[in-house]
PDB file of C-alpha atoms in Angstrom:
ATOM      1  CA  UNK A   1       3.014  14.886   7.339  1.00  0.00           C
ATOM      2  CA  UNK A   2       5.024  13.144   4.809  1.00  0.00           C
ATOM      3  CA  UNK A   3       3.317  11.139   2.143  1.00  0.00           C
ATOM      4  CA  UNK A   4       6.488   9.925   0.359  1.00  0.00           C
ATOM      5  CA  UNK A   5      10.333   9.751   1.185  1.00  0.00           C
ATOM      6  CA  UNK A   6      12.653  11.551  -1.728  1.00  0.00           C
ATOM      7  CA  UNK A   7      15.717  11.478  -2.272  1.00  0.00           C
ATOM      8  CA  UNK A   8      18.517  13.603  -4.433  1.00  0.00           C
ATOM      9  CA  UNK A   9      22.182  12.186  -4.591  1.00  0.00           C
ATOM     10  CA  UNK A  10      24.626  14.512  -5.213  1.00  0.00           C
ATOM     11  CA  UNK A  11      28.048  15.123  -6.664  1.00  0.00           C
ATOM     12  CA  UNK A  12      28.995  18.717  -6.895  1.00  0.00           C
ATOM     13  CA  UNK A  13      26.753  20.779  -9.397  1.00  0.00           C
ATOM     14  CA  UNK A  14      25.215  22.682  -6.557  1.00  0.00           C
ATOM     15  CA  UNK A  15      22.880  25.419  -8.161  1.00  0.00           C
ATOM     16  CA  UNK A  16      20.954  22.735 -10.174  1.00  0.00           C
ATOM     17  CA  UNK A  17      20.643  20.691  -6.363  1.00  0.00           C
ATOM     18  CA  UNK A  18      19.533  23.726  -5.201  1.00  0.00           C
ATOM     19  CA  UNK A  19      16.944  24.709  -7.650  1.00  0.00           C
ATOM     20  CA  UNK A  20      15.893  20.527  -7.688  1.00  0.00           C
ATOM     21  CA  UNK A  21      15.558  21.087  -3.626  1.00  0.00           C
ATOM     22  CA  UNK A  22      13.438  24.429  -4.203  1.00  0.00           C
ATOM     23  CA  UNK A  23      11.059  21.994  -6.498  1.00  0.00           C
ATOM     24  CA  UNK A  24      10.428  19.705  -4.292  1.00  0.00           C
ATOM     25  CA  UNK A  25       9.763  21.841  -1.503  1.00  0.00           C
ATOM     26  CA  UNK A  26       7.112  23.483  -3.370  1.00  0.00           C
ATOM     27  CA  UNK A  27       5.280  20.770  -3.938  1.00  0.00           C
ATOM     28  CA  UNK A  28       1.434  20.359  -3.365  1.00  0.00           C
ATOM     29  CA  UNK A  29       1.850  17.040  -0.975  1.00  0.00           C
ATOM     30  CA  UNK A  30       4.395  16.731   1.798  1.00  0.00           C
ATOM     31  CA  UNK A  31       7.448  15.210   1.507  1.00  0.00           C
ATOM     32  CA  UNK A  32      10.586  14.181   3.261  1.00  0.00           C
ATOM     33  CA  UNK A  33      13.474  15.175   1.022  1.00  0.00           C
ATOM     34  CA  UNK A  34      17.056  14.105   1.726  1.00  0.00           C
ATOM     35  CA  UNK A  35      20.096  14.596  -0.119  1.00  0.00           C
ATOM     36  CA  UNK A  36      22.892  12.228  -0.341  1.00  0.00           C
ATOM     37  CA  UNK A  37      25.812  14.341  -0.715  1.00  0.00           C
ATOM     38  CA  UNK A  38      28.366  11.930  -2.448  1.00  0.00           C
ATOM     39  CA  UNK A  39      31.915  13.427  -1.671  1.00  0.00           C
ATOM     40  CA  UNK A  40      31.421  17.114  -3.501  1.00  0.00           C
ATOM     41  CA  UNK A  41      34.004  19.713  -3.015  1.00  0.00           C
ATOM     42  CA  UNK A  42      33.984  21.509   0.127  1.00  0.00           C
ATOM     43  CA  UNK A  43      32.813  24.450  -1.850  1.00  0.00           C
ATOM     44  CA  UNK A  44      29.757  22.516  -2.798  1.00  0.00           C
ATOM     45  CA  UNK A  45      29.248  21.029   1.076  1.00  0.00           C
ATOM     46  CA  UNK A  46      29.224  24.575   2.319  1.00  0.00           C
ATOM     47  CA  UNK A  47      26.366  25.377  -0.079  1.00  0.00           C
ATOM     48  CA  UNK A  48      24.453  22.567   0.512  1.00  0.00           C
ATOM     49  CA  UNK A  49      24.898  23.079   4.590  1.00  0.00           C
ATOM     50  CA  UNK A  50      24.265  26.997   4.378  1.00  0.00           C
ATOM     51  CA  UNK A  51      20.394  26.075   2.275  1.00  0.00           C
ATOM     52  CA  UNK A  52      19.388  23.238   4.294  1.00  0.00           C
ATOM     53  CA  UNK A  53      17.323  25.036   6.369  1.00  0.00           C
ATOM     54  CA  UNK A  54      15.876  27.893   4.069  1.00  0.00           C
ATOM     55  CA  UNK A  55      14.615  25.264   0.876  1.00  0.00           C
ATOM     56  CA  UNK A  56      13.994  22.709   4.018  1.00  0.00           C
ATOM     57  CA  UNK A  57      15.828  19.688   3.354  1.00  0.00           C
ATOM     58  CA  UNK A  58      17.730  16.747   5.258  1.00  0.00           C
ATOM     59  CA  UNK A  59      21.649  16.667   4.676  1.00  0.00           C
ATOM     60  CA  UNK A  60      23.641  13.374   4.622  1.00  0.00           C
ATOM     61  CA  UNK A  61      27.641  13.325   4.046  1.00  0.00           C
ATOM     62  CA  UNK A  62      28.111   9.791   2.820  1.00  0.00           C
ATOM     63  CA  UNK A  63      32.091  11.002   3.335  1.00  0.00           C
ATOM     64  CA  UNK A  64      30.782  10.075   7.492  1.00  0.00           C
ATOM     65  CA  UNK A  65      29.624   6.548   6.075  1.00  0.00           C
ATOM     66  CA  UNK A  66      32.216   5.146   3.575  1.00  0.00           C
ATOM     67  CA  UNK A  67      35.853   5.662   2.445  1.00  0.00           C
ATOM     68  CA  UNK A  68      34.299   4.091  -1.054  1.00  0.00           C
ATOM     69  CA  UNK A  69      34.860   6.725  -3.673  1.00  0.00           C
ATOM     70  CA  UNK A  70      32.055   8.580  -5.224  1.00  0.00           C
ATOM     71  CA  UNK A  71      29.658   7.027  -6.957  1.00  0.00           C
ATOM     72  CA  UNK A  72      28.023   5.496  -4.351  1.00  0.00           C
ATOM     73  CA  UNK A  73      24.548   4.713  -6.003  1.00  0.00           C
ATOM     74  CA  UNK A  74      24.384   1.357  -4.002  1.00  0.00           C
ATOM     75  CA  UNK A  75      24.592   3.279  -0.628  1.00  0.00           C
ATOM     76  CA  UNK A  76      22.451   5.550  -0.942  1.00  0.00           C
ATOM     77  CA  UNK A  77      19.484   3.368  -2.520  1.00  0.00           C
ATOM     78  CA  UNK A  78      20.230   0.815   0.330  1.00  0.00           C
ATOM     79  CA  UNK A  79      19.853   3.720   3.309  1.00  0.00           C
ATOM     80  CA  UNK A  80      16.883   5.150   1.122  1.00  0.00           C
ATOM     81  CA  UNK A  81      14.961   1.596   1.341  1.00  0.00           C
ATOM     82  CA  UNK A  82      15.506   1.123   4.700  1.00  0.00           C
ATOM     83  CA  UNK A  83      14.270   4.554   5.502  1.00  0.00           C
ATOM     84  CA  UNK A  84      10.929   4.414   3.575  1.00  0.00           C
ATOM     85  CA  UNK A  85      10.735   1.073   4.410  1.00  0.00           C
ATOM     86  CA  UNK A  86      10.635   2.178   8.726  1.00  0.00           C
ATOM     87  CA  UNK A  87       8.514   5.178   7.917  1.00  0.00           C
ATOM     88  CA  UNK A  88       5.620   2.868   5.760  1.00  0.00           C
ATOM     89  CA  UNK A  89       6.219   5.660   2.831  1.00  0.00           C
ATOM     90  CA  UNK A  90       6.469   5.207  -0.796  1.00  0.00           C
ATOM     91  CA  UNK A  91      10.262   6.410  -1.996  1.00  0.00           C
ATOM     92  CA  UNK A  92      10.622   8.490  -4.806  1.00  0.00           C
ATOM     93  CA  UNK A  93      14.318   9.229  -6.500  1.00  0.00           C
ATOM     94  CA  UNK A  94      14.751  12.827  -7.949  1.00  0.00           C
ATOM     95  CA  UNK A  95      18.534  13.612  -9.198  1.00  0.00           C
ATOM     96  CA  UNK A  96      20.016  16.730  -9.052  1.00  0.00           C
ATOM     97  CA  UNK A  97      19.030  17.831 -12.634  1.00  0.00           C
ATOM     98  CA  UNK A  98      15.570  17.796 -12.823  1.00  0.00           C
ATOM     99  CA  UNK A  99      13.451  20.297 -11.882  1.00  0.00           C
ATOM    100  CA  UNK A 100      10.087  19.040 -10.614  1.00  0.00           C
ATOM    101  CA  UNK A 101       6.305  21.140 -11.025  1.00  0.00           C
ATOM    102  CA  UNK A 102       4.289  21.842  -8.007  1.00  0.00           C
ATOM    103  CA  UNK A 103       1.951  19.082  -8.964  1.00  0.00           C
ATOM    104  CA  UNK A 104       4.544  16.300 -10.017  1.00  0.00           C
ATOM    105  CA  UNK A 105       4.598  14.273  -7.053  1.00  0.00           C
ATOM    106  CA  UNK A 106       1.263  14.522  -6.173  1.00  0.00           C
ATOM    107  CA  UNK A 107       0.482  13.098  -9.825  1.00  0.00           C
ATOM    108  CA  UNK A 108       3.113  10.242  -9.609  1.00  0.00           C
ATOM    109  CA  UNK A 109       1.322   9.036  -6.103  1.00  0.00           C
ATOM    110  CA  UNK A 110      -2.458   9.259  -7.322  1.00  0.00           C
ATOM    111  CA  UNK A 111      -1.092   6.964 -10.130  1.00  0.00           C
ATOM    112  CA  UNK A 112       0.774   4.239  -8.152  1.00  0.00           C
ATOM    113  CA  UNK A 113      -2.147   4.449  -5.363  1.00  0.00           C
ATOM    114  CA  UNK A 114      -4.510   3.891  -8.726  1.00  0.00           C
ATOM    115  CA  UNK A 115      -2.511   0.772 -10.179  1.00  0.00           C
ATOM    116  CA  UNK A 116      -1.659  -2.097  -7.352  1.00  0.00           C
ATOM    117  CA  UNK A 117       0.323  -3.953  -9.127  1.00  0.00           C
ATOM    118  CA  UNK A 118       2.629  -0.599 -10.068  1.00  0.00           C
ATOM    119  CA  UNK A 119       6.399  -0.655  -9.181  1.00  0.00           C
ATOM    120  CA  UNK A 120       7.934   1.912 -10.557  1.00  0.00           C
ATOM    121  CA  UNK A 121       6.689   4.747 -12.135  1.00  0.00           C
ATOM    122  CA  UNK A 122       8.854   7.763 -13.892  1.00  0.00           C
ATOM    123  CA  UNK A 123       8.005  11.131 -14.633  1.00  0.00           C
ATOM    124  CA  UNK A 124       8.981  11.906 -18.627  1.00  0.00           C
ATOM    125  CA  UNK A 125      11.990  14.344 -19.259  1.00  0.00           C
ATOM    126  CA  UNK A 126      11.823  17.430 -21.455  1.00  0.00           C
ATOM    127  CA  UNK A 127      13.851  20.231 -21.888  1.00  0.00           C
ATOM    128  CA  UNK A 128      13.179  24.076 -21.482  1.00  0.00           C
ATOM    129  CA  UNK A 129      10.891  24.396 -24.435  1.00  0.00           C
ATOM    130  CA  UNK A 130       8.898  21.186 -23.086  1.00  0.00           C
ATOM    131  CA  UNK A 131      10.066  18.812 -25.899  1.00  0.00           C
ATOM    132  CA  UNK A 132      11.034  15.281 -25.105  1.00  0.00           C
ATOM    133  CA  UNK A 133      14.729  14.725 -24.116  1.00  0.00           C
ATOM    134  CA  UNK A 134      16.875  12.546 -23.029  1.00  0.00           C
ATOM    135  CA  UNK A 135      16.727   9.716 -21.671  1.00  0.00           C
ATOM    136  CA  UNK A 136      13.131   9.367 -22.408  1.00  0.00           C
ATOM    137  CA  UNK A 137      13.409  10.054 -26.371  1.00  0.00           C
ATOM    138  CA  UNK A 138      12.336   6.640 -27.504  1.00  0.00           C
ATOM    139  CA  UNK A 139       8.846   8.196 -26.220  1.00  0.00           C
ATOM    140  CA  UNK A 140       9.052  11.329 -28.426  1.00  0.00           C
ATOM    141  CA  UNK A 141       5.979  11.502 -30.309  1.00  0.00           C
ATOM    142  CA  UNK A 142       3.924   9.533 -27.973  1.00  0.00           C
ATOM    143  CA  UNK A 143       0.749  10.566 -27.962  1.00  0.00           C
ATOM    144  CA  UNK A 144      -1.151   8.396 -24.911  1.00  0.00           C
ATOM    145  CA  UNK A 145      -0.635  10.145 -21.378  1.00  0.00           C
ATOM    146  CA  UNK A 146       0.420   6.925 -19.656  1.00  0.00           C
ATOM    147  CA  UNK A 147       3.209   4.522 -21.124  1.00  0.00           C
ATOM    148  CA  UNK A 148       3.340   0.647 -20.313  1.00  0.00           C
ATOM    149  CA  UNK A 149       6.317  -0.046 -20.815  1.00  0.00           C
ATOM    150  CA  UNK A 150       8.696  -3.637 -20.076  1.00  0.00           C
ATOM    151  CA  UNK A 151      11.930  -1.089 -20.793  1.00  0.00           C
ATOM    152  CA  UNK A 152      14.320   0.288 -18.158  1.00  0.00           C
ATOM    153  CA  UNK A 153      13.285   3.928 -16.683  1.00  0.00           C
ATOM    154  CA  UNK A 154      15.898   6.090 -16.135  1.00  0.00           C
ATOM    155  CA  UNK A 155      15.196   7.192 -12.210  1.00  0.00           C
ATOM    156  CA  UNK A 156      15.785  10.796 -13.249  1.00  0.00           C
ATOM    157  CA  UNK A 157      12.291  11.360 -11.304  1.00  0.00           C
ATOM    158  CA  UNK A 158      11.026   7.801 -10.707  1.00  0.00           C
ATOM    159  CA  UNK A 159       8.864   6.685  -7.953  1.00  0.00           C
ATOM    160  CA  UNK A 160       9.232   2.596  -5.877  1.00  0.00           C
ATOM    161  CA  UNK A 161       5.847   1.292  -4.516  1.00  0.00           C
ATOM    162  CA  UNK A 162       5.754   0.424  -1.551  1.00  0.00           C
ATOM    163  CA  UNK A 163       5.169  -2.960  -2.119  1.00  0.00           C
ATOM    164  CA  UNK A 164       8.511  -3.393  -4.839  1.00  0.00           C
ATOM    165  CA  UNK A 165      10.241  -1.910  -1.921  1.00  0.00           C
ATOM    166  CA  UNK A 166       9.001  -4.512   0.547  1.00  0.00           C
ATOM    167  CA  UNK A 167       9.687  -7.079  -2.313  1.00  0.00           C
ATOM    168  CA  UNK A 168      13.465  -6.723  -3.078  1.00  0.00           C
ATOM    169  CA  UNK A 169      15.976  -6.221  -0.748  1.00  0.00           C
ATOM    170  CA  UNK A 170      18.487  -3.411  -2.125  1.00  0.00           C
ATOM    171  CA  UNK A 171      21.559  -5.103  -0.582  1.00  0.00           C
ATOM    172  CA  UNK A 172      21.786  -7.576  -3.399  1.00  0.00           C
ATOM    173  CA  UNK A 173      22.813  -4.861  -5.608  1.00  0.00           C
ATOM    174  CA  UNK A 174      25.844  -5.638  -7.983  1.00  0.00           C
ATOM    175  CA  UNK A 175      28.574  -3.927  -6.047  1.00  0.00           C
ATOM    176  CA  UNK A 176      30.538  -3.956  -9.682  1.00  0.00           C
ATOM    177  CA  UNK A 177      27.897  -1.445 -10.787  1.00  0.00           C
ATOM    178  CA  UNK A 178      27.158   2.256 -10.836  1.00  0.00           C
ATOM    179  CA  UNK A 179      24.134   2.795 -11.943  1.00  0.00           C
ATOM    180  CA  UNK A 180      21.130   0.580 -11.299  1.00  0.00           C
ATOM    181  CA  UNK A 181      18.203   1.893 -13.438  1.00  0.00           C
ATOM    182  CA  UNK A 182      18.311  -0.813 -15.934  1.00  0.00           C
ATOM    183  CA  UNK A 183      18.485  -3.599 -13.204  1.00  0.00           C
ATOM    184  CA  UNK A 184      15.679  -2.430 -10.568  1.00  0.00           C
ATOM    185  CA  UNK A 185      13.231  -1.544 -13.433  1.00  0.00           C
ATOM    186  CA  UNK A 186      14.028  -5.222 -14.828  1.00  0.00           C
ATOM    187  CA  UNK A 187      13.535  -6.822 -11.456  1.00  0.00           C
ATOM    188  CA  UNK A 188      10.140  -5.278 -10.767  1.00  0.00           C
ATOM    189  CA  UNK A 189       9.109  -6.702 -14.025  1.00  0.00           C
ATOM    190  CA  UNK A 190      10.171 -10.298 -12.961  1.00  0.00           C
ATOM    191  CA  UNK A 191       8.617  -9.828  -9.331  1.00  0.00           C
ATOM    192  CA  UNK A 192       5.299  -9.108 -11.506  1.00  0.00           C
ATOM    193  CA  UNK A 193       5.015  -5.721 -11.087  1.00  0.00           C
ATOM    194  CA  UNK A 194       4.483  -2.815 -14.235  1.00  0.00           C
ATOM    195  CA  UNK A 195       6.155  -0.135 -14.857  1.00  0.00           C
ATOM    196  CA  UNK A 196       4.816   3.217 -16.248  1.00  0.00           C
ATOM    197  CA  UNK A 197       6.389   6.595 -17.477  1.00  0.00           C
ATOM    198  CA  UNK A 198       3.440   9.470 -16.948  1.00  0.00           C
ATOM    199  CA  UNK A 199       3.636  11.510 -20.496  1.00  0.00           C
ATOM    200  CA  UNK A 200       1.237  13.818 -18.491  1.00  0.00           C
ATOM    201  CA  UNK A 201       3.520  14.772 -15.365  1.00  0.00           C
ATOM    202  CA  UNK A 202       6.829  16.196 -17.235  1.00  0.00           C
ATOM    203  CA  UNK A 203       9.562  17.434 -15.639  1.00  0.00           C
ATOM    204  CA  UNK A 204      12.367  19.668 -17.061  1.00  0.00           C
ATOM    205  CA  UNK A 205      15.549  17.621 -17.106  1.00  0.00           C
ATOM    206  CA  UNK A 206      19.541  19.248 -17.855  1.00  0.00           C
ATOM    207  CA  UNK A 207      20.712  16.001 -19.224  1.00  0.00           C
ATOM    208  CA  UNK A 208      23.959  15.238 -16.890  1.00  0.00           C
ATOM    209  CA  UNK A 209      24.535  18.806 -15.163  1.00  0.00           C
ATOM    210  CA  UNK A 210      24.784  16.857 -11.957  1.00  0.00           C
ATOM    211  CA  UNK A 211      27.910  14.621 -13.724  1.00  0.00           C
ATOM    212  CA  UNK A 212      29.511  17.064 -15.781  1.00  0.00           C
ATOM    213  CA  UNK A 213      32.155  14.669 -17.587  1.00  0.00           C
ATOM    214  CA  UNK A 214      29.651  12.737 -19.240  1.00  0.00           C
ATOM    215  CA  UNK A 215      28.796  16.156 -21.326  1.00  0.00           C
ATOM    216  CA  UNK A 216      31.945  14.549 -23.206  1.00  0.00           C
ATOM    217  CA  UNK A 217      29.868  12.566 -24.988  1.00  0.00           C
ATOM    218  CA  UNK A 218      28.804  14.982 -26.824  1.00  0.00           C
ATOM    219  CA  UNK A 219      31.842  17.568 -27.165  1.00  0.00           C
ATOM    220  CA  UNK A 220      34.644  14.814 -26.858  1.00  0.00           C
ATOM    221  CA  UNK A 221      33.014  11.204 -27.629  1.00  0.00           C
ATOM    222  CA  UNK A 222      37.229   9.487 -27.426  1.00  0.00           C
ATOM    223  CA  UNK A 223      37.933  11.034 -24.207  1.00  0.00           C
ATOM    224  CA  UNK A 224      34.555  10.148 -23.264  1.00  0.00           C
ATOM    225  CA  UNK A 225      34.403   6.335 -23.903  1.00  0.00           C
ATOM    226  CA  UNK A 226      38.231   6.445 -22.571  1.00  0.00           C
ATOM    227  CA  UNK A 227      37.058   7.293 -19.060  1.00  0.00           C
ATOM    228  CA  UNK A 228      33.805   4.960 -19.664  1.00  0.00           C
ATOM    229  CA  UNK A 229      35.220   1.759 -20.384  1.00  0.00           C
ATOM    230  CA  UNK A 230      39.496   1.863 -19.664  1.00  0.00           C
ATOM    231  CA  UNK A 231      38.888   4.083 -16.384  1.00  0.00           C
ATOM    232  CA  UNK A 232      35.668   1.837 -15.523  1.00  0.00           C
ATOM    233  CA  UNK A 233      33.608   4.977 -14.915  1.00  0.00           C
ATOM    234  CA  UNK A 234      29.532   4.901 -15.530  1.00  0.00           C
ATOM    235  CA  UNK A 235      29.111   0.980 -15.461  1.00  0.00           C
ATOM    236  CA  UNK A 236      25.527  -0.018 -15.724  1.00  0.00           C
TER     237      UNK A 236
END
């Protein structure tokens, strides 16, 4: 039976989807994974179709629920509330860059069950080696195992209460936006919730594999904020 509803939007970058989906499937507690498959290439739809039933995942084309281009953030945190929201389950956001540990979930839920007032609570990133990475390195060095923190989590593996998702209604969403991290973790501060990043429950992130122009930060930072602020692309 499943103790928690996760989700996994996608947009192309299918083996990193597929070894997220293997992750989750091998964790210790059982869950209900879906992924949101946000108008990939048919190449990528194939792949994602021909593994759902091996790794043992749901499938959900948002191209059969919206002519709104990819991303569709909004959508799929709206049909991911009202889901855990029927089923009574806690939902829990993994994207398709993170790699999870058997134990990961199962640590994320003992902690929210442990803390009433929690609302959201995020797994910290590292990288292959295990070091601190993005978007968590403000945290580098920390030495405590649990972080309370008033500052936005990224949802690269975050988990909603229950009760935040009975308290907030995802349709008032900013449509202008993409990304809602900042916002949500702000608003279950104000609803008088805490939030919490577990330094003890890592999970191995590939910063941006599953939206490959962003890496132009990095290689091409003018082509980058081009796309980013004249092309209105990654608005937060």
């Amino acid at each position: 039976m499943a103790e928690v509803l996760v989700i996994t939007p996608v947009k192309n970058s299918l083996e990193t989807t597929l070894d997220t989906a293997r992750a989750i499937a091998s964790s210790t507690v059982g869950v209900r994974h879906i992924i949101f498959n946000d108008f990939s290439t048919e190449e990528t739809k194939a792949g994602l179709v021909g593994n759902q039933l091996a790794i043992g995942y749901d499938l959900i084309h948002l191209e059969e629920l919206t002519d709104h281009p990819s991303p569709n953030y909004k959508l799929v945190l709206q049909r991911a509330q009202k889901m855990a929201n029927e089923a009574s389950l806690p939902l829990l956001v993994i994207e398709s860059d993170v790699v999870v540990q058997e134990n990961t979930i199962s640590d994320l839920l003992a902690f929210q069950k442990a803390n009433a007032k929690s609302g959201l609570v995020g797994s910290v990133t590292v990288d292959d080696k295990g070091v601190v990475n993005f978007p968590y390195l403000k945290f580098k060095g920390v030495k405590e195992s649990v972080i309370d923190t008033a500052r936005s989590l990224s949802f690269c593996c975050t988990l909603f209460s229950r009760d935040f998702l009975e308290s907030y209604d995802f349709v008032g969403l900013d449509e202008a936006k993409d990304w809602y991290d900042t916002f949500i973790s702000k608003k279950s501060i104000e609803l008088g919730f805490k939030n919490h990043v577990l330094m003890n429950a890592p999970v191995w992130h590939r910063p941006h594999a599953s939206r490959p122009w962003k890496q132009l930060k990095y290689s091409n930072p003018l082509k980058y904020y081009f796309l980013k602020f004249w092309k209105g692309m990654d608005k937060i």
